[in-house]
mmCIF file with all atom_site columns, C-alpha atoms in Angstrom:
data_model
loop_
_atom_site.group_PDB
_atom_site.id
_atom_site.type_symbol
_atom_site.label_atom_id
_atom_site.label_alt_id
_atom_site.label_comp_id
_atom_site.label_asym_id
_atom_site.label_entity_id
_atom_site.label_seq_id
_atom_site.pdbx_PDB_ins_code
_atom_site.Cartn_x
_atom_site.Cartn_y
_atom_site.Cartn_z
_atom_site.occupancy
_atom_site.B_iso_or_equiv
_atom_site.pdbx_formal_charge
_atom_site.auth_seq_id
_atom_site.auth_comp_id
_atom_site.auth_asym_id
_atom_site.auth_atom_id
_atom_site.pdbx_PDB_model_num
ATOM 1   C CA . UNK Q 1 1   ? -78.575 125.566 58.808 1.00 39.00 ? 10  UNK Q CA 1
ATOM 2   C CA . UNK Q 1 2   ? -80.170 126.867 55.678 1.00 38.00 ? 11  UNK Q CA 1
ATOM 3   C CA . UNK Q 1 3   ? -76.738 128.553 53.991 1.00 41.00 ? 12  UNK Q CA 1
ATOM 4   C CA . UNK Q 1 4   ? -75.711 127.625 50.655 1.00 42.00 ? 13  UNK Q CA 1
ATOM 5   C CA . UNK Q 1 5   ? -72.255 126.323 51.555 1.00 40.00 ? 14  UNK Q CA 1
ATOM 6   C CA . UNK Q 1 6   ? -73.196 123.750 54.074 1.00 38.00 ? 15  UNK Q CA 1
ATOM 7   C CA . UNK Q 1 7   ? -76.851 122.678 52.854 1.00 39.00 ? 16  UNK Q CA 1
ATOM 8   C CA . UNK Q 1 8   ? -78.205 122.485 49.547 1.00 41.00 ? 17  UNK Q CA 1
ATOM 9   C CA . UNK Q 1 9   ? -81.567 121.627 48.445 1.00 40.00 ? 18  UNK Q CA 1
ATOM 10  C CA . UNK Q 1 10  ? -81.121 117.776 47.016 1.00 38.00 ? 19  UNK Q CA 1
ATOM 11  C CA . UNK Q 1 11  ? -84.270 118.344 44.261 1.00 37.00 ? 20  UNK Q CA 1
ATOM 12  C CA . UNK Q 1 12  ? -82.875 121.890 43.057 1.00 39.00 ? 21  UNK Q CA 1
ATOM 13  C CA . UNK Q 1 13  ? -79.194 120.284 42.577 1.00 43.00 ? 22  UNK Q CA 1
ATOM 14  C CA . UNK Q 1 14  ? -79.001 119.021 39.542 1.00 42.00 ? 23  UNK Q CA 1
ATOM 15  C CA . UNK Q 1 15  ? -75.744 117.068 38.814 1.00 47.00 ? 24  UNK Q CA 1
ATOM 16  C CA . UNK Q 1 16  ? -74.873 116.079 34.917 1.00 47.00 ? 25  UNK Q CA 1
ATOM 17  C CA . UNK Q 1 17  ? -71.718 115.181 33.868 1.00 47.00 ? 26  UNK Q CA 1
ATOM 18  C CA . UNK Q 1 18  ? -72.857 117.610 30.525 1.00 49.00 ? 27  UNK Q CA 1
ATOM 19  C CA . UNK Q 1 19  ? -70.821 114.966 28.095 1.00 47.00 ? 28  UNK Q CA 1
ATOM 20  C CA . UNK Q 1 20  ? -72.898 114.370 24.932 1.00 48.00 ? 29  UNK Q CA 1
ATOM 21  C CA . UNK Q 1 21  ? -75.005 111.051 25.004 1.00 51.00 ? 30  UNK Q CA 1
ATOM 22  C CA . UNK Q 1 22  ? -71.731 109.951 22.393 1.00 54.00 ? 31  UNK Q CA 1
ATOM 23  C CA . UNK Q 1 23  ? -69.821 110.152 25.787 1.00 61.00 ? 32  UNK Q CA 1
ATOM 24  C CA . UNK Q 1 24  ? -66.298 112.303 25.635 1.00 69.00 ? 33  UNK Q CA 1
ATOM 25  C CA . UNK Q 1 25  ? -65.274 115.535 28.458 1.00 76.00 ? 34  UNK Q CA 1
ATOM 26  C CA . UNK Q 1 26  ? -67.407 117.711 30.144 1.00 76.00 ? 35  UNK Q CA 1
ATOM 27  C CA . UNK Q 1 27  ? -67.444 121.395 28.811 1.00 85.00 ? 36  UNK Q CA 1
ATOM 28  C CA . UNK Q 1 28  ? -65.231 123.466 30.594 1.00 86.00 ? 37  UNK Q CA 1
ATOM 29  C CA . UNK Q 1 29  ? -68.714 125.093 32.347 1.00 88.00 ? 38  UNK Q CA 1
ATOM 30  C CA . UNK Q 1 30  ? -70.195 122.015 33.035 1.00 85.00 ? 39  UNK Q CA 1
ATOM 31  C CA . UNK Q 1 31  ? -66.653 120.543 34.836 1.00 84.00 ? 40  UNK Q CA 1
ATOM 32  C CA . UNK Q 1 32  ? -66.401 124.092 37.076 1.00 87.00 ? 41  UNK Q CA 1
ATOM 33  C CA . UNK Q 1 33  ? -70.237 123.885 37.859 1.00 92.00 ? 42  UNK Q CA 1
ATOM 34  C CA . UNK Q 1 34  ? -69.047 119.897 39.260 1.00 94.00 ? 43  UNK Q CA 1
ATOM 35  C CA . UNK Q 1 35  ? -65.489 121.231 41.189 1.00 95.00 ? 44  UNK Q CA 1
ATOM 36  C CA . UNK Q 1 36  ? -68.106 123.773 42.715 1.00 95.00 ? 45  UNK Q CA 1
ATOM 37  C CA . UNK Q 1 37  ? -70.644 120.712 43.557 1.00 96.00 ? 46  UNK Q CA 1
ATOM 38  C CA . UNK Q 1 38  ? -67.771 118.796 45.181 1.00 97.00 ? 47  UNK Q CA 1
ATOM 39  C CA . UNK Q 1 39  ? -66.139 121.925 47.110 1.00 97.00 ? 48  UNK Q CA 1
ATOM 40  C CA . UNK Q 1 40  ? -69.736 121.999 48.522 1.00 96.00 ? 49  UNK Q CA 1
ATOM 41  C CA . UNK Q 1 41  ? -70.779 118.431 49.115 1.00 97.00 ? 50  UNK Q CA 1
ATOM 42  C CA . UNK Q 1 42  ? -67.037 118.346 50.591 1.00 96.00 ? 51  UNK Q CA 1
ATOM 43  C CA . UNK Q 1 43  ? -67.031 121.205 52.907 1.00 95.00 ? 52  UNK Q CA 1
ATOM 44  C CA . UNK Q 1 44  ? -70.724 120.477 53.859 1.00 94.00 ? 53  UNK Q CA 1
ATOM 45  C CA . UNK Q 1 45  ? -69.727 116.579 55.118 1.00 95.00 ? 54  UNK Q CA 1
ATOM 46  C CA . UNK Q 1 46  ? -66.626 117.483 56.321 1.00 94.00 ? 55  UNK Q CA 1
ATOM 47  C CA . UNK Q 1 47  ? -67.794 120.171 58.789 1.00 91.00 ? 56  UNK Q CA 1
ATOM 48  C CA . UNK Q 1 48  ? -70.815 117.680 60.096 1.00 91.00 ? 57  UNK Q CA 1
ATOM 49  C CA . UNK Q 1 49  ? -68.573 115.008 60.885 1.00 91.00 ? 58  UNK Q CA 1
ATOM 50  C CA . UNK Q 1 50  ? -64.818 116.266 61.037 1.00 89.00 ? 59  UNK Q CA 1
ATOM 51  C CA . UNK Q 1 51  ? -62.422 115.259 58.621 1.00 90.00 ? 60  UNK Q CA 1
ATOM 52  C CA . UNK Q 1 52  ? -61.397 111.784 59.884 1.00 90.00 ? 61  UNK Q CA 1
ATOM 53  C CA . UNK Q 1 53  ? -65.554 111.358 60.091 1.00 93.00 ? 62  UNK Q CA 1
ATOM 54  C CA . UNK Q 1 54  ? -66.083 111.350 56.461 1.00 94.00 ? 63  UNK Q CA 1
ATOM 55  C CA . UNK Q 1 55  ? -64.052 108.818 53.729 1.00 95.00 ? 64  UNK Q CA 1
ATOM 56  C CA . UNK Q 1 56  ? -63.981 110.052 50.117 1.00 95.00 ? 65  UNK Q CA 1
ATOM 57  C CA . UNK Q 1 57  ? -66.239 107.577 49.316 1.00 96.00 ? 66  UNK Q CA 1
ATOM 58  C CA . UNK Q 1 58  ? -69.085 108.765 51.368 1.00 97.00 ? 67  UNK Q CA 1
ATOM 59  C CA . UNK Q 1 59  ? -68.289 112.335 49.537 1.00 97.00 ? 68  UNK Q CA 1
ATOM 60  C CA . UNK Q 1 60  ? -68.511 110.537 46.098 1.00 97.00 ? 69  UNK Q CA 1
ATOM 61  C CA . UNK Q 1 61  ? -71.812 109.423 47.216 1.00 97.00 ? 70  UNK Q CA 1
ATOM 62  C CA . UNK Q 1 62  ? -73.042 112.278 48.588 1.00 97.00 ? 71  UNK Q CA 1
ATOM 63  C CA . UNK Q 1 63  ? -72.169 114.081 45.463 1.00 96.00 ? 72  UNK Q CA 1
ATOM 64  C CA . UNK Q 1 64  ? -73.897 111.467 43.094 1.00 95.00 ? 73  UNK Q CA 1
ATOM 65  C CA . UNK Q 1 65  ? -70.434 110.969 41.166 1.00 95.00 ? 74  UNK Q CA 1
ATOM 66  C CA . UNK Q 1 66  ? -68.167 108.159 40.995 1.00 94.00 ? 75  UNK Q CA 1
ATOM 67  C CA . UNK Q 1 67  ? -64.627 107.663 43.220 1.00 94.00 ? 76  UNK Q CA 1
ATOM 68  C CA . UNK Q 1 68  ? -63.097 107.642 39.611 1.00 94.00 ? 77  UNK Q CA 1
ATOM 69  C CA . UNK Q 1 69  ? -64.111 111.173 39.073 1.00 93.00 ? 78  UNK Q CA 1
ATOM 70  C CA . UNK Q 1 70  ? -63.745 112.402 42.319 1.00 95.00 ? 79  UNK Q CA 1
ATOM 71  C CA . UNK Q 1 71  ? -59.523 111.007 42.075 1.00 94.00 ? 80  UNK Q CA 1
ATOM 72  C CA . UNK Q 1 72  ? -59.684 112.788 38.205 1.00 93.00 ? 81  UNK Q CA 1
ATOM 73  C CA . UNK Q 1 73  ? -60.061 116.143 40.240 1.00 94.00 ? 82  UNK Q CA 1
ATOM 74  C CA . UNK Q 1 74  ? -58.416 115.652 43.531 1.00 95.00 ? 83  UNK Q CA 1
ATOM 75  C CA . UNK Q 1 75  ? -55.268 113.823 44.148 1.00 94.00 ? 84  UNK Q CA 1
ATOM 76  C CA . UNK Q 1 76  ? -56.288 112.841 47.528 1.00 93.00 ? 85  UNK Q CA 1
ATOM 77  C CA . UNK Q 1 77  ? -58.484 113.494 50.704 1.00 92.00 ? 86  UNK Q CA 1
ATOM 78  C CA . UNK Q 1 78  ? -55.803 116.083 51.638 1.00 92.00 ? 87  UNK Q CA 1
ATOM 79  C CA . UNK Q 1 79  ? -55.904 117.874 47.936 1.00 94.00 ? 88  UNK Q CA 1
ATOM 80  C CA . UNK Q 1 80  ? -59.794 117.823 48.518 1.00 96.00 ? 89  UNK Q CA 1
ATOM 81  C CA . UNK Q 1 81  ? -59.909 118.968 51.955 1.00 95.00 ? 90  UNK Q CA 1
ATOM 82  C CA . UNK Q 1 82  ? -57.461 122.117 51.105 1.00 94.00 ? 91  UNK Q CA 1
ATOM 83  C CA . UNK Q 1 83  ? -59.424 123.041 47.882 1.00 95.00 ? 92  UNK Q CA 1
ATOM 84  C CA . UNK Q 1 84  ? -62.628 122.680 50.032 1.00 95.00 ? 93  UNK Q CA 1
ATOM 85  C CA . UNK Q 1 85  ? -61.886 125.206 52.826 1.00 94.00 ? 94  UNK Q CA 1
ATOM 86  C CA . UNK Q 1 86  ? -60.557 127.829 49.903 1.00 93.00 ? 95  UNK Q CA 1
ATOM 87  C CA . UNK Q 1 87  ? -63.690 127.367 48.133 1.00 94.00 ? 96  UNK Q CA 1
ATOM 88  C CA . UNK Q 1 88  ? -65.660 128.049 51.324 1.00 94.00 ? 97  UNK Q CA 1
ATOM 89  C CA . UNK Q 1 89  ? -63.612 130.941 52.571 1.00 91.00 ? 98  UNK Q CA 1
ATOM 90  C CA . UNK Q 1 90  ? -64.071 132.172 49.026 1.00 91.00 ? 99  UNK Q CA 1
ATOM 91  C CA . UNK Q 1 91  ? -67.823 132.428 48.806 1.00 91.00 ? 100 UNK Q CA 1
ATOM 92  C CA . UNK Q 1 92  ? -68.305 134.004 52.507 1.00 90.00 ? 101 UNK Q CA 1
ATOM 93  C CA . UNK Q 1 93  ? -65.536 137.223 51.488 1.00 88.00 ? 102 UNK Q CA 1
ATOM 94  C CA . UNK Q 1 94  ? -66.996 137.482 48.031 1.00 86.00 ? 103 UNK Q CA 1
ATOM 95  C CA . UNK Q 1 95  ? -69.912 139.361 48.816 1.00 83.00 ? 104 UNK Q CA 1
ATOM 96  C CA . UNK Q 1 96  ? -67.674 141.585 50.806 1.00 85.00 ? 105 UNK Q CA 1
ATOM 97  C CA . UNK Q 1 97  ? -65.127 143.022 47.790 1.00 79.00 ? 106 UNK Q CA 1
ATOM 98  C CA . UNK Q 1 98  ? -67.797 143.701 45.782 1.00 82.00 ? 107 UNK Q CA 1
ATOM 99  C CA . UNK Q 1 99  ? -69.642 145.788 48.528 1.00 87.00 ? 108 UNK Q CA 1
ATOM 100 C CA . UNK Q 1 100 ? -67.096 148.190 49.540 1.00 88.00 ? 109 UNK Q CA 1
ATOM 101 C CA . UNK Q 1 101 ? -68.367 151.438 49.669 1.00 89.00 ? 110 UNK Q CA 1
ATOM 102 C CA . UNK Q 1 102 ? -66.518 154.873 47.860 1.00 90.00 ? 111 UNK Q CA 1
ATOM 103 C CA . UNK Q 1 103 ? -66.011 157.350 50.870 1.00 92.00 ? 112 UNK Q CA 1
ATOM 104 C CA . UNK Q 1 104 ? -63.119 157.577 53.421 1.00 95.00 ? 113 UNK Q CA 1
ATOM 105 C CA . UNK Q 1 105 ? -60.388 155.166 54.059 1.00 95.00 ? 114 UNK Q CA 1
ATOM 106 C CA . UNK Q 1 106 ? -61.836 155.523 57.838 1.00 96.00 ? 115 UNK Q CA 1
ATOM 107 C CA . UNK Q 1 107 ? -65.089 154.669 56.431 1.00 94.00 ? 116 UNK Q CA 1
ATOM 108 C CA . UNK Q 1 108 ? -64.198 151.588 54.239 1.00 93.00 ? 117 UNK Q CA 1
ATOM 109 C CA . UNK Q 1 109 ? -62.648 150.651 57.056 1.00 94.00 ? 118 UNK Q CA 1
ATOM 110 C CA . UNK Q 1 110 ? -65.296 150.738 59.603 1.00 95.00 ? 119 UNK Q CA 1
ATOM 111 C CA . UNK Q 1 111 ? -67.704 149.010 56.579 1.00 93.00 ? 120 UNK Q CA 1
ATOM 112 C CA . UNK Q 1 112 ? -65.245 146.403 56.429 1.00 93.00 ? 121 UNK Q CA 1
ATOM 113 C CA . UNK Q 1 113 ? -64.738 145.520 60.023 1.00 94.00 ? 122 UNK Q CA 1
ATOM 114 C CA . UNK Q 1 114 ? -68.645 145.408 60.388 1.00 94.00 ? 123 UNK Q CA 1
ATOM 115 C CA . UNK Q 1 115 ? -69.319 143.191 57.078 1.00 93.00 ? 124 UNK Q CA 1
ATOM 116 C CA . UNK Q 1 116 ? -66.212 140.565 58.881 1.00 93.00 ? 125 UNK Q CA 1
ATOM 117 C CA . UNK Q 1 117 ? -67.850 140.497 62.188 1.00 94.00 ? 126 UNK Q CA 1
ATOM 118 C CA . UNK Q 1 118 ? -70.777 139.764 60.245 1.00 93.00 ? 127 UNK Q CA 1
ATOM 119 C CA . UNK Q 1 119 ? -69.790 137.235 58.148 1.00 93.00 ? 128 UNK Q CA 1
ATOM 120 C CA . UNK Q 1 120 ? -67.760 135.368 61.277 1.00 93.00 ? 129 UNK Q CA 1
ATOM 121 C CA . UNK Q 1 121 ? -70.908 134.968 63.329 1.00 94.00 ? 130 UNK Q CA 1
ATOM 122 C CA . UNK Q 1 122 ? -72.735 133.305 60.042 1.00 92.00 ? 131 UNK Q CA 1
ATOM 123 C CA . UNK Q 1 123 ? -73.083 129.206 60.607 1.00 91.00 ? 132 UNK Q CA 1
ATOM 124 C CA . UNK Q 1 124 ? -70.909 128.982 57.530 1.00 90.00 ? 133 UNK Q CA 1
ATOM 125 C CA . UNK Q 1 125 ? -68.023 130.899 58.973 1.00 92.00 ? 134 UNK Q CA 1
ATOM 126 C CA . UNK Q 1 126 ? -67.878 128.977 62.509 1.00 93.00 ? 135 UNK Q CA 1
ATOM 127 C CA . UNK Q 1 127 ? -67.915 125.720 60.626 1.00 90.00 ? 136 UNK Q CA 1
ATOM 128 C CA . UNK Q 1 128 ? -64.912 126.657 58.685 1.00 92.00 ? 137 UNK Q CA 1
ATOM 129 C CA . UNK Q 1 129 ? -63.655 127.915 61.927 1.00 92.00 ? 138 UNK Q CA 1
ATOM 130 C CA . UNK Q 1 130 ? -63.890 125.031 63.754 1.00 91.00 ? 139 UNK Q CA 1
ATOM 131 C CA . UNK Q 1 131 ? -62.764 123.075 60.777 1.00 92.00 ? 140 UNK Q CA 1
ATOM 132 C CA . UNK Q 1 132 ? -59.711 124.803 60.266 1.00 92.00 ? 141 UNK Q CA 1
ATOM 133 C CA . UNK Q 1 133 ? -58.565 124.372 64.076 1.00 92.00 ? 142 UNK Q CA 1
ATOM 134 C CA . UNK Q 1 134 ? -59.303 120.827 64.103 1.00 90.00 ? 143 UNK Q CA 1
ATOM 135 C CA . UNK Q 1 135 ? -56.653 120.790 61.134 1.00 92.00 ? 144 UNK Q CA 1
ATOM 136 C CA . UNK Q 1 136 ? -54.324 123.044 62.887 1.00 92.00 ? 145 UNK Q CA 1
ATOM 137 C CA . UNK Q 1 137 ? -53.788 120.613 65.494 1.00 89.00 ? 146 UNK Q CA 1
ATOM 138 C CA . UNK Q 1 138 ? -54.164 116.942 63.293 1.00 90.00 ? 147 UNK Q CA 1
ATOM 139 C CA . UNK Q 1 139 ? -53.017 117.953 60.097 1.00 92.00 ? 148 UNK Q CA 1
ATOM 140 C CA . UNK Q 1 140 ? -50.381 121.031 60.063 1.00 91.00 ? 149 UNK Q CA 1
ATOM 141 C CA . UNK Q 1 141 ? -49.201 120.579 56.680 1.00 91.00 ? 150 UNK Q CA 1
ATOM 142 C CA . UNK Q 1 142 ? -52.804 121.008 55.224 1.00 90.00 ? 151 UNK Q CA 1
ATOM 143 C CA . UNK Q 1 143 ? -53.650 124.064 57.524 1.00 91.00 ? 152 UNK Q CA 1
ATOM 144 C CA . UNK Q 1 144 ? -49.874 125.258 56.248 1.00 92.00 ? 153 UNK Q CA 1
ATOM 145 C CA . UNK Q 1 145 ? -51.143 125.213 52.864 1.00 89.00 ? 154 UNK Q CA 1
ATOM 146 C CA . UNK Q 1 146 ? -54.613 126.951 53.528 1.00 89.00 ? 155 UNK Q CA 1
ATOM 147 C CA . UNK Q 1 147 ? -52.890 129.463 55.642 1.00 89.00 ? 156 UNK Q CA 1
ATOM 148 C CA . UNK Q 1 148 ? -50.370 130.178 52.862 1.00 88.00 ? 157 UNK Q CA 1
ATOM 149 C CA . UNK Q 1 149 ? -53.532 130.799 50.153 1.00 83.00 ? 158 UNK Q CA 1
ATOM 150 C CA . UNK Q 1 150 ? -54.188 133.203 52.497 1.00 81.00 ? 159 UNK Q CA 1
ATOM 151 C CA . UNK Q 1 151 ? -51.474 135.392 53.323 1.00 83.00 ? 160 UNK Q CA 1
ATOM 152 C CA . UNK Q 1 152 ? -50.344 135.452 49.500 1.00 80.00 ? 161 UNK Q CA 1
ATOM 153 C CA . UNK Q 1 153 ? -53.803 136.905 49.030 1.00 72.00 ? 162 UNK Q CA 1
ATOM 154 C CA . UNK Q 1 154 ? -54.547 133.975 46.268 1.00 66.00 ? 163 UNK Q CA 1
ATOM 155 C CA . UNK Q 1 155 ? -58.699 133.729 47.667 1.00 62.00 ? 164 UNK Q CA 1
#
């Protein structure tokens, strides 16, 4: 698997916590640039080994951050886990809303039905797949939540 969302070139990812060498917060860029690092690092470890494969400590490491600022962003494996799948559902229908073509509703249609079937046979989309059904059945009130982002249209 070469995809962005569940590998990432180690030498190219360059993780800084972006605080001054006087320490203090992380600009505002610099902390979405790390949620985004996490998401990824997350979704990446959890779709290798399944969620009760992977502790939040092994996704700290993986990440190159601390537990302490892995707990400042998540509440807990569940709150990671949730915002993980949204941020991977996210990225694979991006690319799609911004591709739409102007023509027929028949046609935007069609475009659109292609681009999913597309996008579901992608190595990205089956882990997230398989993810989310191993949830469905262990963890209800998580896949609750994810489905609910969904269906309110909030991804």
């Amino acid at each position: 698997m070469n995809s962005g969302l569940i590998e990432h070139n180690e030498e190219n990812l360059a993780v800084s916590d972006g605080r001054s060498s006087k320490g203090g917060r992380p600009s505002r860029e610099v902390a979405a640039q790390l949620r985004g690092h996490i998401l990824e690092v997350a979704l990446r470890e959890y779709s290798r080994h399944g969620v009760e494969g992977v502790t939040l400590s092994e996704i700290a490491r993986e990440a190159k951050i601390s537990k302490r600022t892995l707990y400042t962003r998540f509440r807990d494996r569940d709150d990671l886990l949730v915002a993980a799948i949204e941020h991977g559902i996210e990225r694979l229908l991006a690319p799609l809303s911004n591709t739409i073509p102007a023509g027929t509703l028949r046609d935007q249609l069609l475009y659109i039905g292609a681009q999913m079937m597309t996008i579901s046979l992608q190595q990205d989309a089956i882990g997230l797949e398989r993810l989310l059904a191993s949830i469905s059945q262990r963890m209800p009130e998580v896949y609750q939540q994810v489905s609910e982002t969904i269906q309110n249209g909030r991804l």
